[in-house]
């Protein structure tokens, strides 16, 4: 009985041991796969047990997990994505769409964010986070990141060539990219290729970069900031959530995760959001709220002093050509400032602010 054996192993390995005078306790993740299905060779069993072990680690580490068909489906899905990823990059199947970021005071488009899109040949539209995770695990994250950077700047150049006032584009950047010795040159060359100033690019990084104090990623960010590239802390509040880390990297803005937005009528949510906005203001950081979907959220964010917002309420992410049409129509209807009429927002239950 493998489960009984695993239970015994957990008990034995939890025993405290002494190493160099220090008392240590081990936590053990165990994955189990069996050949009861038939037609399974040793390599398949090891692969399946390994996948089950990683599920046990994800469940807290001190656990046992049996391989099942759910895990099998996840493993096969990951292999399918990995198998097509390199070809998708070389064939142009990886695309970049742009989502407008709106200034909540003036209603103008303050920036756009670049979002990865991939229509997989058999799995259909993929979650960008899933693609990035596979890219990081397989070593494709560097070329993928460079492709997204290139297409993002190309899209911004297209918008500007049409006479549209879009100050900058925000691009997600991984720690792996920032740790690369050439990333500063890669960014500089891409900006030069598209005849864009450094200030036209905002690099969005996760809170994990803040822990790389003095490491290669942090040093790269400092060097990029010195050139005029803007830095933004993405998904703030979902990771380490410590404002004390912000002093380690000279960021210009915070992007609040959508979890901060709801329910805004709950007293605790409103107090937390208000507190974060006040601290950010004291630090001289602008704040972008992600995932805005309702008029009431816009009204509340404005009342609390949030600087910018993005989400489906304003517009989904669109190809550069389609976004250009959206922007031109918006300017035609609203004028150069494209003011947000708060009374209109309050009256419109589910419409999109244009």
Coordinates of C-alpha atoms in Angstrom, one line a residue:
X1 CA 0.0 0.0 0.0
X2 CA 2.0 3.0 -1.2
X3 CA -0.2 5.5 0.8
X4 CA 0.6 3.6 4.0
X5 CA 4.3 3.7 3.2
X6 CA 4.1 7.4 2.4
X7 CA 2.4 8.0 5.8
X8 CA 5.2 6.1 7.5
X9 CA 7.8 8.1 5.6
X10 CA 6.2 11.4 6.7
X11 CA 6.3 10.3 10.3
X12 CA 10.0 9.2 10.1
X13 CA 11.1 12.3 8.3
X14 CA 9.4 14.7 10.7
X15 CA 11.7 13.6 13.5
X16 CA 13.9 16.5 14.6
X17 CA 17.6 16.1 13.7
X18 CA 20.6 18.0 15.0
X19 CA 23.1 19.4 12.5
X20 CA 26.0 21.5 13.7
X21 CA 24.1 22.2 16.9
X22 CA 21.0 23.4 15.1
X23 CA 17.7 21.5 15.4
X24 CA 16.1 20.9 12.1
X25 CA 12.7 19.4 11.0
X26 CA 12.1 18.2 7.5
X27 CA 8.9 18.6 5.5
X28 CA 8.3 16.0 2.8
X29 CA 6.4 16.2 -0.5
X30 CA 5.6 12.7 -1.8
X31 CA 4.0 11.9 -5.2
X32 CA 2.6 8.5 -6.0
X33 CA 1.8 6.9 -9.4
X34 CA 0.7 3.3 -10.0
X35 CA 0.7 1.1 -13.0
X36 CA -2.9 -0.1 -12.4
X37 CA -4.0 1.4 -15.6
X38 CA -1.8 -1.0 -17.6
X39 CA 0.5 -0.2 -20.5
X40 CA 2.6 2.1 -18.3
X41 CA 6.4 1.8 -18.5
X42 CA 9.0 3.0 -15.9
X43 CA 9.6 6.3 -17.5
X44 CA 5.9 7.2 -17.5
X45 CA 5.6 6.2 -13.9
X46 CA 8.5 8.4 -12.9
X47 CA 7.1 11.3 -14.8
X48 CA 3.6 10.9 -13.3
X49 CA 5.0 10.5 -9.8
X50 CA 7.1 13.6 -10.3
X51 CA 4.0 15.6 -11.4
X52 CA 2.1 14.3 -8.3
X53 CA 5.0 15.3 -6.1
X54 CA 4.9 18.9 -7.4
X55 CA 1.1 19.0 -6.7
X56 CA 1.9 17.9 -3.1
X57 CA 4.5 20.7 -2.8
X58 CA 1.9 23.2 -4.1
X59 CA -0.5 22.0 -1.3
X60 CA 1.9 23.0 1.4
X61 CA 4.9 20.6 1.1
X62 CA 4.2 18.2 4.0
X63 CA 1.7 16.2 2.0
X64 CA 1.2 13.2 -0.3
X65 CA -0.6 13.4 -3.6
X66 CA -1.8 10.6 -5.9
X67 CA -1.4 11.0 -9.6
X68 CA -4.9 11.3 -11.2
X69 CA -6.4 12.2 -14.6
X70 CA -6.7 15.8 -13.6
X71 CA -2.9 16.0 -13.2
X72 CA -2.5 14.0 -16.4
X73 CA -4.6 16.6 -18.3
X74 CA -2.5 19.4 -16.9
X75 CA 0.7 17.7 -17.8
X76 CA -0.4 17.1 -21.3
X77 CA -1.7 20.6 -21.7
X78 CA 1.7 22.0 -20.5
X79 CA 3.5 19.7 -23.0
X80 CA 1.2 20.9 -25.8
X81 CA 1.9 24.5 -25.0
X82 CA 5.7 23.9 -24.8
X83 CA 5.7 21.9 -28.1
X84 CA 4.1 24.8 -30.0
X85 CA 5.7 27.8 -28.2
X86 CA 8.9 28.2 -30.3
X87 CA 7.0 27.8 -33.6
X88 CA 4.3 30.3 -32.4
X89 CA 7.0 32.9 -31.8
X90 CA 8.8 32.4 -35.1
X91 CA 5.5 32.2 -37.1
X92 CA 4.0 35.4 -35.7
X93 CA 1.2 33.6 -33.8
X94 CA 2.1 35.4 -30.6
X95 CA 0.5 38.8 -30.8
X96 CA 0.4 41.9 -28.6
X97 CA -2.8 43.8 -27.9
X98 CA -3.0 47.2 -26.2
X99 CA -5.4 48.3 -23.5
X100 CA -5.8 52.0 -22.7
X101 CA -5.0 53.3 -19.3
X102 CA -7.3 56.3 -18.4
X103 CA -6.4 59.4 -16.4
X104 CA -9.3 59.6 -13.9
X105 CA -9.0 63.3 -13.5
X106 CA -9.0 64.4 -17.1
X107 CA -10.4 61.3 -18.9
X108 CA -7.5 61.4 -21.3
X109 CA -5.6 58.3 -22.3
X110 CA -2.5 58.3 -20.1
X111 CA -0.9 55.2 -21.5
X112 CA -1.5 51.8 -22.9
X113 CA -0.6 48.4 -21.6
X114 CA 0.7 45.6 -23.8
X115 CA -1.0 42.2 -23.2
X116 CA 0.1 38.9 -24.8
X117 CA -2.4 37.0 -26.9
X118 CA -2.0 33.5 -28.4
X119 CA -4.6 31.5 -30.1
X120 CA -3.2 27.9 -29.7
X121 CA -3.9 25.6 -32.6
X122 CA -5.7 23.0 -30.5
X123 CA -6.2 24.5 -27.1
X124 CA -7.7 27.8 -28.3
X125 CA -7.0 31.2 -26.6
X126 CA -4.5 30.8 -23.8
X127 CA -4.3 32.7 -20.5
X128 CA -1.1 34.9 -20.8
X129 CA 0.0 33.9 -17.3
X130 CA -0.1 30.3 -18.3
X131 CA 2.0 31.0 -21.4
X132 CA 4.5 33.0 -19.4
X133 CA 4.8 30.3 -16.7
X134 CA 5.6 27.6 -19.4
X135 CA 8.1 30.0 -21.0
X136 CA 9.8 30.5 -17.7
X137 CA 10.0 26.8 -17.0
X138 CA 11.3 25.9 -20.4
X139 CA 13.8 28.8 -20.9
X140 CA 11.8 30.6 -23.6
X141 CA 11.0 33.6 -21.4
X142 CA 13.9 35.6 -22.8
X143 CA 13.0 35.4 -26.5
X144 CA 9.3 35.7 -25.6
X145 CA 10.0 38.8 -23.6
X146 CA 12.0 40.4 -26.4
X147 CA 9.2 39.6 -28.8
X148 CA 6.6 41.3 -26.6
X149 CA 8.8 44.3 -26.1
X150 CA 9.4 44.7 -29.9
X151 CA 5.7 44.3 -30.8
X152 CA 4.6 46.7 -28.0
X153 CA 6.9 49.5 -29.2
X154 CA 5.9 48.8 -32.8
X155 CA 2.2 49.2 -31.7
X156 CA 2.9 52.5 -30.0
X157 CA 4.8 53.8 -33.0
X158 CA 1.8 52.9 -35.2
X159 CA -0.5 54.9 -32.9
X160 CA 1.8 57.9 -32.9
X161 CA 2.3 57.8 -36.7
X162 CA -1.5 58.3 -36.9
X163 CA -1.2 61.4 -34.9
X164 CA -2.7 60.0 -31.8
X165 CA -1.5 61.3 -28.4
X166 CA -0.4 58.2 -26.5
X167 CA 2.4 59.0 -24.1
X168 CA 3.7 55.5 -23.4
X169 CA 3.3 51.8 -23.5
X170 CA 3.6 49.6 -20.4
X171 CA 5.3 46.2 -20.9
X172 CA 5.5 43.3 -18.4
X173 CA 9.1 42.3 -17.7
X174 CA 10.3 39.1 -15.9
X175 CA 13.1 38.8 -13.4
X176 CA 14.9 36.5 -15.8
X177 CA 15.0 39.2 -18.5
X178 CA 16.3 41.8 -16.0
X179 CA 19.0 39.4 -14.8
X180 CA 20.4 39.2 -18.3
X181 CA 23.5 41.2 -18.9
X182 CA 22.3 42.5 -22.3
X183 CA 18.8 43.6 -21.3
X184 CA 19.7 47.3 -21.0
X185 CA 21.1 47.2 -24.6
X186 CA 18.1 45.3 -25.8
X187 CA 15.7 47.9 -24.5
X188 CA 17.8 50.8 -25.9
X189 CA 18.1 49.2 -29.3
X190 CA 14.3 48.5 -29.5
X191 CA 13.5 52.1 -28.6
X192 CA 16.0 53.4 -31.2
X193 CA 14.5 51.1 -33.8
X194 CA 11.1 52.6 -33.4
X195 CA 12.3 56.1 -32.9
X196 CA 10.9 56.4 -29.4
X197 CA 12.3 58.2 -26.3
X198 CA 13.0 56.2 -23.2
X199 CA 10.1 57.9 -21.4
X200 CA 7.7 56.2 -23.9
X201 CA 8.4 52.9 -22.2
X202 CA 7.1 51.7 -18.8
X203 CA 8.5 48.4 -17.6
X204 CA 6.1 46.6 -15.2
X205 CA 7.8 44.3 -12.7
X206 CA 6.5 42.1 -10.0
X207 CA 7.2 42.5 -6.3
X208 CA 9.7 39.7 -6.4
X209 CA 12.2 42.1 -8.0
X210 CA 12.1 44.1 -4.8
X211 CA 13.7 41.2 -2.9
X212 CA 16.7 41.2 -5.3
X213 CA 18.2 44.1 -3.4
X214 CA 21.6 44.7 -4.9
X215 CA 21.2 41.7 -7.3
X216 CA 21.4 41.8 -11.1
X217 CA 17.7 42.5 -11.7
X218 CA 17.7 45.5 -9.3
X219 CA 20.9 46.8 -10.8
X220 CA 19.4 46.5 -14.3
X221 CA 16.3 48.4 -13.2
X222 CA 18.4 51.2 -11.7
X223 CA 20.3 51.5 -15.0
X224 CA 17.2 51.5 -17.1
X225 CA 15.6 54.2 -14.8
X226 CA 18.7 56.3 -15.3
X227 CA 18.0 56.3 -19.0
X228 CA 14.5 57.7 -18.5
X229 CA 12.5 54.4 -18.8
X230 CA 9.6 54.5 -16.4
X231 CA 9.2 51.7 -13.8
X232 CA 5.9 50.4 -12.4
X233 CA 5.2 47.8 -9.7
X234 CA 2.6 45.4 -11.2
X235 CA -0.1 43.5 -9.3
X236 CA 0.8 45.3 -6.1
X237 CA -0.8 43.7 -3.1
X238 CA -0.8 40.1 -4.3
X239 CA 2.7 39.1 -3.3
X240 CA 4.9 40.4 -0.4
X241 CA 2.6 43.4 0.0
X242 CA 5.2 45.4 1.9
X243 CA 5.5 49.1 1.1
X244 CA 8.8 49.1 2.9
X245 CA 10.3 47.2 -0.1
X246 CA 9.5 50.1 -2.4
X247 CA 12.6 52.0 -1.4
X248 CA 14.8 49.4 -2.8
X249 CA 13.9 50.2 -6.4
X250 CA 13.1 53.6 -7.8
X251 CA 9.6 52.9 -9.2
X252 CA 7.4 55.6 -10.6
X253 CA 4.0 54.0 -10.1
X254 CA 2.0 51.2 -8.6
X255 CA -0.6 49.0 -10.3
X256 CA -3.2 47.8 -7.9
X257 CA -4.5 44.3 -8.4
X258 CA -8.2 44.1 -9.1
X259 CA -8.8 42.5 -5.8
X260 CA -8.5 45.9 -4.2
X261 CA -11.7 47.0 -6.1
X262 CA -14.3 44.8 -4.7
X263 CA -16.4 45.0 -2.9
X264 CA -15.8 48.7 -2.6
X265 CA -18.9 49.1 -0.4
X266 CA -17.3 46.9 2.3
X267 CA -15.8 49.2 5.0
X268 CA -12.6 47.2 5.2
X269 CA -11.9 47.2 1.5
X270 CA -12.5 51.0 1.3
X271 CA -10.2 51.7 4.2
X272 CA -7.4 49.5 2.8
X273 CA -7.7 51.0 -0.6
X274 CA -7.7 54.5 0.9
X275 CA -4.7 53.7 3.0
X276 CA -2.6 52.4 0.1
X277 CA -3.5 55.5 -2.1
X278 CA -2.6 57.9 0.7
X279 CA 0.8 56.1 1.3
X280 CA 1.5 56.0 -2.5
X281 CA 0.7 59.7 -2.7
X282 CA 3.1 60.4 0.2
X283 CA 5.8 58.5 -1.6
X284 CA 5.2 60.5 -4.8
X285 CA 3.9 57.4 -6.7
X286 CA 1.1 57.5 -9.2
X287 CA -1.4 54.6 -8.9
X288 CA -3.2 52.6 -11.6
X289 CA -6.2 50.5 -10.7
X290 CA -6.5 47.3 -12.8
X291 CA -9.7 45.4 -13.7
X292 CA -12.2 48.2 -13.6
X293 CA -15.5 46.9 -14.8
X294 CA -18.3 49.0 -13.3
X295 CA -19.1 52.7 -13.2
X296 CA -19.4 52.7 -9.4
X297 CA -15.7 51.6 -9.3
X298 CA -14.7 54.6 -11.4
X299 CA -16.7 57.0 -9.1
X300 CA -15.2 55.5 -6.0
X301 CA -11.6 55.5 -7.3
X302 CA -11.9 59.2 -8.3
X303 CA -13.3 60.1 -4.9
X304 CA -10.4 58.4 -3.2
X305 CA -7.8 60.2 -5.4
X306 CA -6.7 57.3 -7.6
X307 CA -4.7 58.6 -10.6
X308 CA -5.5 56.2 -13.4
X309 CA -7.5 53.1 -14.2
X310 CA -7.9 50.4 -16.9
X311 CA -10.3 47.6 -17.6
X312 CA -13.1 46.4 -19.7
X313 CA -15.3 49.3 -18.5
X314 CA -13.2 51.5 -20.7
X315 CA -12.0 49.1 -23.4
X316 CA -10.7 45.6 -23.8
X317 CA -7.2 45.1 -25.1
X318 CA -7.2 45.6 -28.9
X319 CA -4.8 45.2 -31.8
X320 CA -3.0 48.5 -32.5
X321 CA -5.0 49.1 -35.6
X322 CA -8.3 48.6 -33.8
X323 CA -7.2 50.7 -30.9
X324 CA -6.3 53.5 -33.2
X325 CA -9.9 53.5 -34.5
X326 CA -11.2 53.5 -30.9
X327 CA -8.9 56.4 -30.0
X328 CA -9.8 58.4 -33.1
X329 CA -13.5 57.9 -32.5
X330 CA -13.1 59.0 -28.9
X331 CA -11.2 62.1 -29.8
X332 CA -13.8 63.0 -32.4
X333 CA -16.7 62.6 -30.0
X334 CA -15.0 64.1 -26.9
X335 CA -12.4 66.5 -28.0
X336 CA -8.7 66.5 -27.1
X337 CA -9.2 66.1 -23.4
X338 CA -11.9 63.4 -23.6
X339 CA -13.4 64.5 -20.2
X340 CA -15.1 61.9 -18.0
X341 CA -18.6 63.1 -17.1
X342 CA -19.1 61.7 -13.5
X343 CA -22.8 62.2 -13.7
X344 CA -22.9 60.1 -16.9
X345 CA -20.8 57.4 -15.2
X346 CA -23.2 57.3 -12.2
X347 CA -26.2 56.9 -14.5
X348 CA -24.7 54.3 -16.8
X349 CA -24.9 50.8 -15.2
X350 CA -22.9 48.7 -17.6
X351 CA -21.9 50.8 -20.5
X352 CA -18.3 51.5 -21.6
X353 CA -16.8 55.0 -21.0
X354 CA -15.7 56.3 -24.4

